[in-house]
Tab-separated table of C-alpha atoms and ligand atoms in Angstrom:
chain	number	residue	atom	x	y	z
T	15	MET	CA	63.892	104.779	95.776
T	16	ILE	CA	67.737	104.300	96.085
T	17	THR	CA	68.833	103.236	99.444
T	18	GLU	CA	72.325	102.541	101.070
T	19	LYS	CA	71.323	99.014	101.519
T	20	ALA	CA	70.523	98.653	97.797
T	21	ILE	CA	73.916	100.269	96.992
T	22	LEU	CA	75.738	97.898	99.311
T	23	HIS	CA	73.743	95.004	97.865
T	24	ALA	CA	74.911	95.819	94.299
T	25	LEU	CA	78.516	96.377	95.514
T	26	SER	CA	78.561	92.915	97.238
T	27	HIS	CA	78.804	91.526	93.733
T	28	VAL	CA	82.157	93.169	93.156
T	29	ASP	CA	85.259	91.070	94.325
T	30	ASP	CA	88.716	92.334	95.144
T	31	PRO	CA	90.614	89.973	92.692
T	32	ASP	CA	93.537	89.633	95.062
T	33	LEU	CA	91.748	88.994	98.263
T	34	LYS	CA	89.010	87.019	96.491
T	35	LYS	CA	86.087	88.460	98.545
T	36	ASP	CA	83.540	91.049	97.873
T	37	LEU	CA	84.185	94.783	98.707
T	38	VAL	CA	81.395	94.998	101.212
T	39	THR	CA	82.367	91.963	103.163
T	40	LEU	CA	86.044	93.339	103.170
T	41	GLY	CA	84.629	96.647	104.633
T	42	MET	CA	86.196	98.463	101.726
T	43	VAL	CA	83.122	100.654	100.754
T	44	LYS	CA	82.810	103.849	102.826
T	45	ASN	CA	81.050	107.236	102.775
T	46	VAL	CA	77.973	106.216	100.769
T	47	VAL	CA	76.046	109.295	99.900
T	48	ILE	CA	72.720	109.440	97.985
T	49	HIS	CA	72.698	112.887	96.313
T	50	SER	CA	69.382	112.454	94.384
T	51	GLU	CA	67.408	109.839	92.764
T	52	ASN	CA	69.925	109.457	90.006
T	53	LYS	CA	73.169	110.535	91.608
T	54	ILE	CA	75.279	108.609	94.189
T	55	SER	CA	78.830	108.645	95.498
T	56	PHE	CA	81.064	106.376	97.704
T	57	THR	CA	84.683	105.705	98.571
T	58	VAL	CA	86.448	102.435	98.004
T	59	VAL	CA	89.414	101.923	100.366
T	60	LEU	CA	91.806	99.506	98.744
T	61	THR	CA	94.685	97.731	100.686
T	62	THR	CA	97.557	98.702	98.399
T	63	PRO	CA	98.723	102.107	97.254
T	64	ALA	CA	98.327	102.691	93.545
T	65	CYS	CA	96.761	99.154	93.125
T	66	PRO	CA	97.248	98.131	89.507
T	67	LEU	CA	93.678	96.791	89.699
T	68	LYS	CA	92.257	100.124	90.680
T	69	GLU	CA	90.581	100.874	87.403
T	70	ALA	CA	89.212	97.447	86.931
T	71	ILE	CA	87.664	97.568	90.402
T	72	LYS	CA	86.179	101.104	89.726
T	73	ASN	CA	84.637	99.907	86.555
T	74	ALA	CA	83.103	96.829	88.092
T	75	CYS	CA	81.510	98.933	90.761
T	76	ILE	CA	79.907	101.222	88.152
T	77	GLN	CA	78.631	98.288	86.226
T	78	ALA	CA	77.238	96.623	89.453
T	79	ILE	CA	75.439	99.831	90.342
T	80	HIS	CA	73.962	100.062	86.739
T	81	HIS	CA	72.993	96.476	86.629
T	82	PHE	CA	71.216	96.487	90.093
T	83	LEU	CA	69.974	99.963	90.395
T	84	GLY	CA	69.449	101.237	86.829
T	85	LYS	CA	71.682	102.642	84.005
T	86	HIS	CA	70.540	106.242	84.444
T	87	ILE	CA	72.472	106.534	87.792
T	88	GLU	CA	75.478	108.792	87.891
T	89	VAL	CA	78.171	107.224	90.125
T	90	HIS	CA	81.084	109.117	91.606
T	91	ILE	CA	83.628	106.867	93.260
T	92	ASP	CA	86.789	107.981	95.298
T	93	MET	CA	89.368	105.290	95.094
T	94	THR	CA	91.722	105.521	98.117
T	95	ALA	CA	94.061	103.107	99.976
T	96	ASN	CA	94.766	102.111	103.548
T	97	VAL	CA	97.768	99.775	103.771
T	98	THR	CA	96.924	96.962	106.173
T	99	GLU	CA	99.282	95.937	108.976
T	100	ASN	CA	101.116	92.667	109.858
T	101	LYS	CA	99.051	91.126	112.654
T	102	ASN	CA	102.302	90.330	114.675
T	103	GLN	CA	102.805	94.028	115.373
T	104	LYS	CA	104.786	94.764	118.624
T	105	GLU	CA	103.388	97.339	120.948
T	106	ALA	CA	106.776	99.129	121.094
T	107	LEU	CA	106.777	99.591	117.404
T	108	ARG	CA	103.141	100.735	117.066
T	109	GLY	CA	102.748	102.593	113.920
T	110	ILE	CA	104.958	100.541	111.760
T	111	LYS	CA	102.546	98.384	109.653
T	112	ASN	CA	104.884	96.285	107.597
T	113	VAL	CA	108.689	95.464	107.677
T	114	ILE	CA	110.373	94.320	104.478
T	115	LEU	CA	113.854	92.902	104.706
T	116	VAL	CA	116.220	93.266	101.869
T	117	GLY	CA	119.045	90.649	102.007
T	118	SER	CA	121.305	88.405	100.027
T	119	GLY	CA	123.879	85.778	100.818
T	120	LYS	CA	126.514	87.538	98.836
T	121	GLY	CA	128.098	90.983	99.223
T	122	GLY	CA	128.056	93.585	96.558
T	123	VAL	CA	125.099	92.347	94.542
T	124	GLY	CA	123.163	95.516	95.081
T	125	LYS	CA	121.267	95.032	98.229
T	126	SER	CA	121.503	98.654	99.347
T	127	THR	CA	120.824	99.915	95.781
T	128	VAL	CA	117.591	97.766	95.605
T	129	ALA	CA	116.503	98.571	99.253
T	130	VAL	CA	116.821	102.444	98.659
T	131	ASN	CA	115.136	102.257	95.215
T	132	LEU	CA	112.413	99.928	96.356
T	133	ALA	CA	111.618	102.242	99.283
T	134	THR	CA	111.535	105.280	96.836
T	135	ALA	CA	109.227	103.354	94.471
T	136	LEU	CA	106.865	102.472	97.386
T	137	SER	CA	106.839	106.115	98.477
T	138	LEU	CA	106.090	107.272	94.946
T	139	LEU	CA	103.022	104.982	94.945
T	140	GLY	CA	101.854	106.958	97.814
T	141	ALA	CA	102.853	104.886	100.803
T	142	LYS	CA	104.447	106.225	104.019
T	143	VAL	CA	107.991	104.636	103.919
T	144	GLY	CA	110.916	104.358	106.287
T	145	ILE	CA	114.483	102.975	105.628
T	146	LEU	CA	116.473	101.257	108.225
T	147	ASP	CA	120.197	100.709	107.315
T	148	ALA	CA	120.912	97.564	109.252
T	149	ASP	CA	124.477	97.286	107.902
T	150	ILE	CA	126.130	98.232	111.145
T	151	TYR	CA	129.655	97.593	109.812
T	152	GLY	CA	129.303	99.184	106.345
T	153	PRO	CA	126.365	101.487	106.217
T	154	SER	CA	125.558	102.782	102.565
T	155	VAL	CA	122.306	104.487	103.075
T	156	PRO	CA	123.728	107.878	104.142
T	157	ILE	CA	125.587	108.243	100.852
T	158	LEU	CA	122.711	106.701	98.717
T	159	LEU	CA	120.332	109.329	100.083
T	160	ASP	CA	122.758	112.256	100.333
T	161	LEU	CA	122.460	112.264	104.130
T	162	GLN	CA	126.121	112.079	105.002
T	163	GLY	CA	127.354	114.371	108.004
T	164	ARG	CA	123.681	115.215	108.914
T	165	GLN	CA	122.965	115.479	112.633
T	166	LEU	CA	120.248	113.604	114.345
T	167	LEU	CA	117.783	115.455	116.574
T	168	VAL	CA	116.813	113.962	119.884
T	169	GLU	CA	113.425	114.389	121.538
T	170	PRO	CA	112.452	113.381	125.111
T	171	GLN	CA	109.487	111.016	125.390
T	172	ASN	CA	108.305	109.558	128.554
T	173	GLY	CA	111.455	110.515	130.380
T	174	GLN	CA	113.596	108.799	127.644
T	175	ASN	CA	115.642	110.412	124.819
T	176	LYS	CA	114.396	109.214	121.442
T	177	MET	CA	115.992	109.935	118.067
T	178	LEU	CA	114.143	111.473	115.147
T	179	PRO	CA	114.883	109.827	111.860
T	180	LEU	CA	116.304	112.036	109.040
T	181	GLU	CA	113.897	112.711	106.167
T	182	GLN	CA	114.811	112.477	102.480
T	183	TYR	CA	112.494	112.388	99.279
T	184	GLY	CA	109.497	112.020	101.688
T	185	MET	CA	111.029	108.819	103.513
T	186	LYS	CA	112.244	108.454	107.042
T	187	VAL	CA	115.730	107.292	107.337
T	188	MET	CA	117.787	105.739	110.092
T	189	SER	CA	121.473	104.508	109.984
T	190	ILE	CA	124.335	103.767	112.330
T	191	GLY	CA	126.186	106.115	109.846
T	192	PHE	CA	124.361	109.095	111.543
T	193	LEU	CA	125.958	108.324	114.785
T	194	VAL	CA	129.455	107.199	114.023
T	195	PRO	CA	131.779	109.348	111.932
T	196	PRO	CA	132.059	107.893	108.368
T	197	GLU	CA	135.690	107.286	108.385
T	198	GLN	CA	135.548	105.368	111.730
T	199	ALA	CA	135.465	101.490	111.376
T	200	LEU	CA	133.545	99.764	113.954
T	201	ALA	CA	135.312	96.869	115.754
T	202	TRP	CA	132.278	95.631	117.517
T	203	ARG	CA	131.544	91.806	118.245
T	204	GLY	CA	128.181	90.452	117.413
T	205	PRO	CA	126.311	91.268	120.588
T	206	MET	CA	127.407	94.892	120.521
T	207	ALA	CA	126.263	95.188	116.864
T	208	SER	CA	122.917	93.636	117.753
T	209	LYS	CA	122.504	96.128	120.723
T	210	ALA	CA	123.275	99.097	118.422
T	211	LEU	CA	120.639	97.744	115.999
T	212	HIS	CA	118.226	97.456	118.870
T	213	GLN	CA	118.707	101.134	119.721
T	214	LEU	CA	118.335	102.225	116.107
T	215	ILE	CA	114.907	100.313	115.903
T	216	PHE	CA	113.491	100.958	119.338
T	217	ASP	CA	114.870	104.336	120.106
T	218	THR	CA	113.683	106.012	117.040
T	219	LEU	CA	110.450	107.918	116.756
T	220	TRP	CA	109.344	106.330	113.364
T	221	GLY	CA	105.711	107.645	113.522
T	222	GLU	CA	103.258	106.160	111.127
T	223	LEU	CA	104.815	103.911	108.365
T	224	ASP	CA	103.080	101.686	105.847
T	225	TYR	CA	106.472	100.035	105.048
T	226	LEU	CA	109.779	100.008	106.708
T	227	VAL	CA	112.427	98.697	104.294
T	228	VAL	CA	115.443	97.176	105.948
T	229	ASP	CA	118.817	97.026	104.125
T	230	LEU	CA	120.658	94.128	105.604
T	231	PRO	CA	124.379	93.411	105.708
T	232	PRO	CA	125.628	90.656	103.444
T	233	GLY	CA	125.537	86.990	104.630
T	234	THR	CA	123.505	84.941	106.988
T	235	GLY	CA	124.777	85.885	110.365
T	236	ASP	CA	123.904	87.217	113.863
T	237	ILE	CA	122.310	90.447	112.661
T	238	HIS	CA	119.979	88.537	110.324
T	239	ILE	CA	118.656	86.397	113.053
T	240	SER	CA	118.352	89.049	115.608
T	241	ILE	CA	116.615	91.558	113.358
T	242	SER	CA	114.047	88.809	112.266
T	243	GLN	CA	113.339	88.364	116.044
T	244	MET	CA	113.271	92.063	116.981
T	245	LEU	CA	110.928	93.230	114.203
T	246	PRO	CA	107.473	92.090	113.145
T	247	VAL	CA	108.652	91.158	109.586
T	248	SER	CA	106.086	90.866	106.736
T	249	GLY	CA	108.618	89.308	104.431
T	250	ALA	CA	112.074	89.230	102.929
T	251	ILE	CA	113.397	90.002	99.569
T	252	ILE	CA	116.554	88.215	98.207
T	253	VAL	CA	118.801	90.174	95.807
T	254	THR	CA	121.004	88.270	93.528
T	255	THR	CA	122.951	88.719	90.280
T	256	PRO	CA	122.566	86.065	87.645
T	257	GLN	CA	125.914	84.272	88.216
T	258	GLN	CA	126.065	80.930	89.990
T	259	VAL	CA	128.321	82.268	92.681
T	260	ALA	CA	125.663	84.633	93.608
T	261	THR	CA	122.653	82.388	93.277
T	262	ALA	CA	124.309	79.686	95.330
T	263	ASP	CA	124.788	82.100	98.162
T	264	SER	CA	121.396	83.432	97.635
T	265	LEU	CA	119.905	79.933	98.207
T	266	LYS	CA	121.587	79.878	101.596
T	267	ALA	CA	119.900	83.173	102.504
T	268	ILE	CA	116.458	81.773	101.545
T	269	THR	CA	117.018	78.797	103.614
T	270	MET	CA	118.047	80.947	106.500
T	271	PHE	CA	114.904	82.928	106.406
T	272	GLN	CA	112.764	79.753	106.084
T	273	ASN	CA	114.508	78.049	109.016
T	274	PRO	CA	111.860	77.589	111.797
T	275	HIS	CA	113.988	79.618	114.293
T	276	VAL	CA	114.024	82.601	111.837
T	277	ASN	CA	110.731	81.934	110.103
T	278	VAL	CA	110.503	84.896	107.732
T	279	LYS	CA	108.427	84.549	104.617
T	280	VAL	CA	110.444	85.061	101.497
T	281	LEU	CA	108.464	87.321	99.265
T	282	GLY	CA	110.640	86.759	96.301
T	283	ILE	CA	113.869	87.208	94.429
T	284	ILE	CA	115.059	90.341	92.556
T	285	GLU	CA	117.651	89.700	89.856
T	286	ASN	CA	119.928	92.721	89.853
T	287	MET	CA	122.286	93.508	87.004
T	288	ALA	CA	120.222	91.102	84.932
T	289	PHE	CA	120.982	92.530	81.661
T	290	PHE	CA	122.226	95.620	79.844
T	291	VAL	CA	120.331	97.814	77.352
T	292	PRO	CA	122.422	100.342	75.471
T	293	ASP	CA	120.966	103.811	75.305
T	294	ASP	CA	121.626	104.079	71.624
T	295	ALA	CA	119.852	100.702	70.906
T	296	PRO	CA	117.115	100.369	73.413
T	297	GLU	CA	115.659	97.265	71.428
T	298	LYS	CA	118.736	95.267	72.406
T	299	LYS	CA	119.318	93.351	75.675
T	300	TYR	CA	122.674	91.969	76.615
T	301	PHE	CA	122.862	89.261	79.287
T	302	ILE	CA	126.345	90.130	80.459
T	303	PHE	CA	126.461	87.835	83.357
T	304	GLY	CA	124.364	85.057	81.872
T	305	LYS	CA	120.772	84.530	81.408
T	306	GLY	CA	118.217	82.869	83.577
T	307	GLY	CA	120.258	82.496	86.853
T	308	ALA	CA	117.629	83.880	89.154
T	309	ASP	CA	114.795	82.229	87.370
T	310	LYS	CA	116.560	78.889	87.951
T	311	LEU	CA	116.932	79.756	91.616
T	312	ALA	CA	113.307	80.945	91.968
T	313	LYS	CA	112.100	77.651	90.486
T	314	PHE	CA	114.257	75.509	92.617
T	315	ALA	CA	113.440	77.393	95.935
T	316	LYS	CA	109.749	77.548	94.980
T	317	VAL	CA	109.757	81.421	95.430
T	318	GLU	CA	108.701	84.112	93.136
T	319	LEU	CA	111.040	86.102	90.803
T	320	LEU	CA	109.772	89.637	91.335
T	321	GLY	CA	111.747	91.437	88.834
T	322	GLN	CA	114.869	91.810	86.746
T	323	VAL	CA	116.789	95.100	87.179
T	324	PRO	CA	119.084	96.212	84.369
T	325	ILE	CA	122.620	97.306	84.652
T	326	GLN	CA	122.599	101.070	84.085
T	327	GLU	CA	125.624	103.183	83.978
T	328	GLN	CA	123.648	106.085	85.627
T	329	ILE	CA	123.287	103.974	88.802
T	330	ALA	CA	126.817	104.771	90.088
T	331	ILE	CA	126.411	108.498	89.304
T	332	HIS	CA	123.037	108.739	90.849
T	333	SER	CA	124.141	106.565	93.943
T	334	ASP	CA	127.207	108.910	94.515
T	335	LYS	CA	124.896	111.974	94.274
T	336	GLY	CA	122.499	110.397	96.752
T	337	LYS	CA	119.614	110.550	94.332
T	338	PRO	CA	117.856	107.210	93.706
T	339	LEU	CA	117.367	106.518	90.137
T	340	ALA	CA	113.826	105.086	90.880
T	341	LEU	CA	112.791	108.798	91.364
T	342	ASN	CA	112.796	108.779	87.522
T	343	VAL	CA	109.700	106.837	86.660
T	344	ASP	CA	110.147	107.143	82.968
T	345	ASN	CA	113.492	105.473	83.059
T	346	LEU	CA	113.621	101.605	82.488
T	347	PHE	CA	115.131	101.255	85.973
T	348	GLY	CA	112.433	103.320	87.551
T	349	LYS	CA	109.600	101.592	85.657
T	350	THR	CA	111.066	98.205	86.778
T	351	PHE	CA	110.992	99.352	90.447
T	352	GLN	CA	107.395	100.670	90.151
T	353	GLN	CA	106.400	97.196	89.001
T	354	ILE	CA	108.268	95.423	91.818
T	355	ALA	CA	106.876	97.598	94.418
T	356	GLN	CA	103.488	97.134	93.309
T	357	GLN	CA	103.926	93.427	93.370
T	358	ILE	CA	105.429	93.492	96.869
T	359	ALA	CA	102.569	95.739	98.177
T	360	GLN	CA	100.007	93.315	96.679
T	361	GLN	CA	101.587	90.226	98.280
T	362	ILE	CA	101.777	91.872	101.645
T	363	ALA	CA	98.187	92.875	101.442
T	364	ILE	CA	97.174	89.300	100.640
T	365	LEU	CA	99.308	87.916	103.552
T	366	ASN	CA	97.967	90.435	105.908
T	367	PHE	CA	94.418	89.524	104.872
T	368	LYS	CA	95.097	85.610	105.126
T	369	PHE	CA	96.467	85.969	108.648
T	370	SER	CA	93.945	88.562	109.928
U	5	ATP	N1	121.641	97.736	88.463
U	5	ATP	C1	122.801	98.177	88.701
U	5	ATP	N2	123.573	98.758	87.649
U	5	ATP	C2	124.697	99.270	87.831
U	5	ATP	N3	125.511	99.436	89.016
U	5	ATP	C3	124.849	98.885	90.140
U	5	ATP	C4	123.456	98.157	89.928
U	5	ATP	N4	123.272	97.789	91.255
U	5	ATP	C5	124.118	98.221	92.043
U	5	ATP	N5	125.330	98.733	91.355
U	5	ATP	C6	126.515	99.220	91.977
U	5	ATP	O1	127.098	98.078	92.450
U	5	ATP	C7	127.847	98.406	93.743
U	5	ATP	C8	127.354	97.572	94.840
U	5	ATP	O2	126.012	97.828	95.096
U	5	ATP	P1	125.327	97.941	96.641
U	5	ATP	O3	126.247	98.741	97.462
U	5	ATP	O4	124.008	98.234	96.334
U	5	ATP	O5	125.526	96.394	97.001
U	5	ATP	P2	125.360	95.721	98.276
U	5	ATP	O6	124.821	94.204	98.055
U	5	ATP	O7	124.474	96.441	99.193
U	5	ATP	O8	126.778	95.609	98.856
U	5	ATP	P3	127.220	95.192	100.425
U	5	ATP	O9	127.207	93.634	100.414
U	5	ATP	O10	128.696	95.719	100.506
U	5	ATP	O11	126.252	95.832	101.449
U	5	ATP	C9	127.522	99.862	93.870
U	5	ATP	O12	128.517	100.528	93.420
U	5	ATP	C10	126.279	100.217	93.042
U	5	ATP	O13	126.192	101.516	92.548
U	6	MG	MG1	124.916	97.196	101.182
């Protein structure tokens, strides 16, 4: 006779390779159904969307059932995911499970491009994603997502007016650019900018989000410190280009996040504009800005190098059209972002588990 207990016993021999505990202890096995003496089904709820280990875990489950309960058993497994949340969640931001900051010490290295494409890749993996443009003085997200000139809607909630984020490509998007005409330059001092940012974060109805990706302004100033204090941050990603002028400034950004007063985990470095691959010679790689800059920085700062993003001429065209190139998963750029997004999701799941 097959029992639920026997099924769970068999599955308690299958580990999640990232979390290094078995699926039953982790509470990942749900909806166990015994259809007949030789047919069973259950659901495995993983903690990262489109987990790269999904197939391996599924096969290990089937093997465990066959080993402990008999080879004749037909097993149906539904593999799903429920992204876990950062344990420092704030009551006012209930619903936002994880916040990922995208920063760099230097301007123009591609933070906004990386933030928007990383968010797109996470969303394509099946996660619920939001983007916050925290570059109060130079918002780029409205252009990068073709949302320029769009009006925000306001909804009353508990006697207060709240803003509804705009939606594009399945993601929720908020930017100061939706509140101020694009041609108007803001001449605010630091405290005003921090106040505006506070409003963008707390007066927005974000709803349920697995990941909120934040596009930071360049540098290591007021905004960075206040945003790290305002939001329950899961980790920061540092964007750099290979040249030493960029990596030297990126090291400052890493040190700022690691400072005890800021205390944000650095998830890793992304090397943008790392190399160029000509369309007509895809086997060639040209390291236009030098080779190994970000790798050296990663080793020195003891953080991970999450990926190397190629220079592609379509970026500028796609960016101006407001269509992230990562939507195209067959392109080298899109593939690179899929890999980076998976690694980040995996790292966050491990961190959330460690601190739970
Ligand atoms: N991998 C890439 N290949 C080609 N062009 C790129 C790439 N990444 C970024 N760019 C281009 O480089 C320019 C700067 O990028 P982006 O605005 O993302 O940088 P940033 O770091 O956010 O800048 P800022 O410091 O001003 O906020 C843009 O024109 C963008 O289209
Ligand atoms: Mg930017």
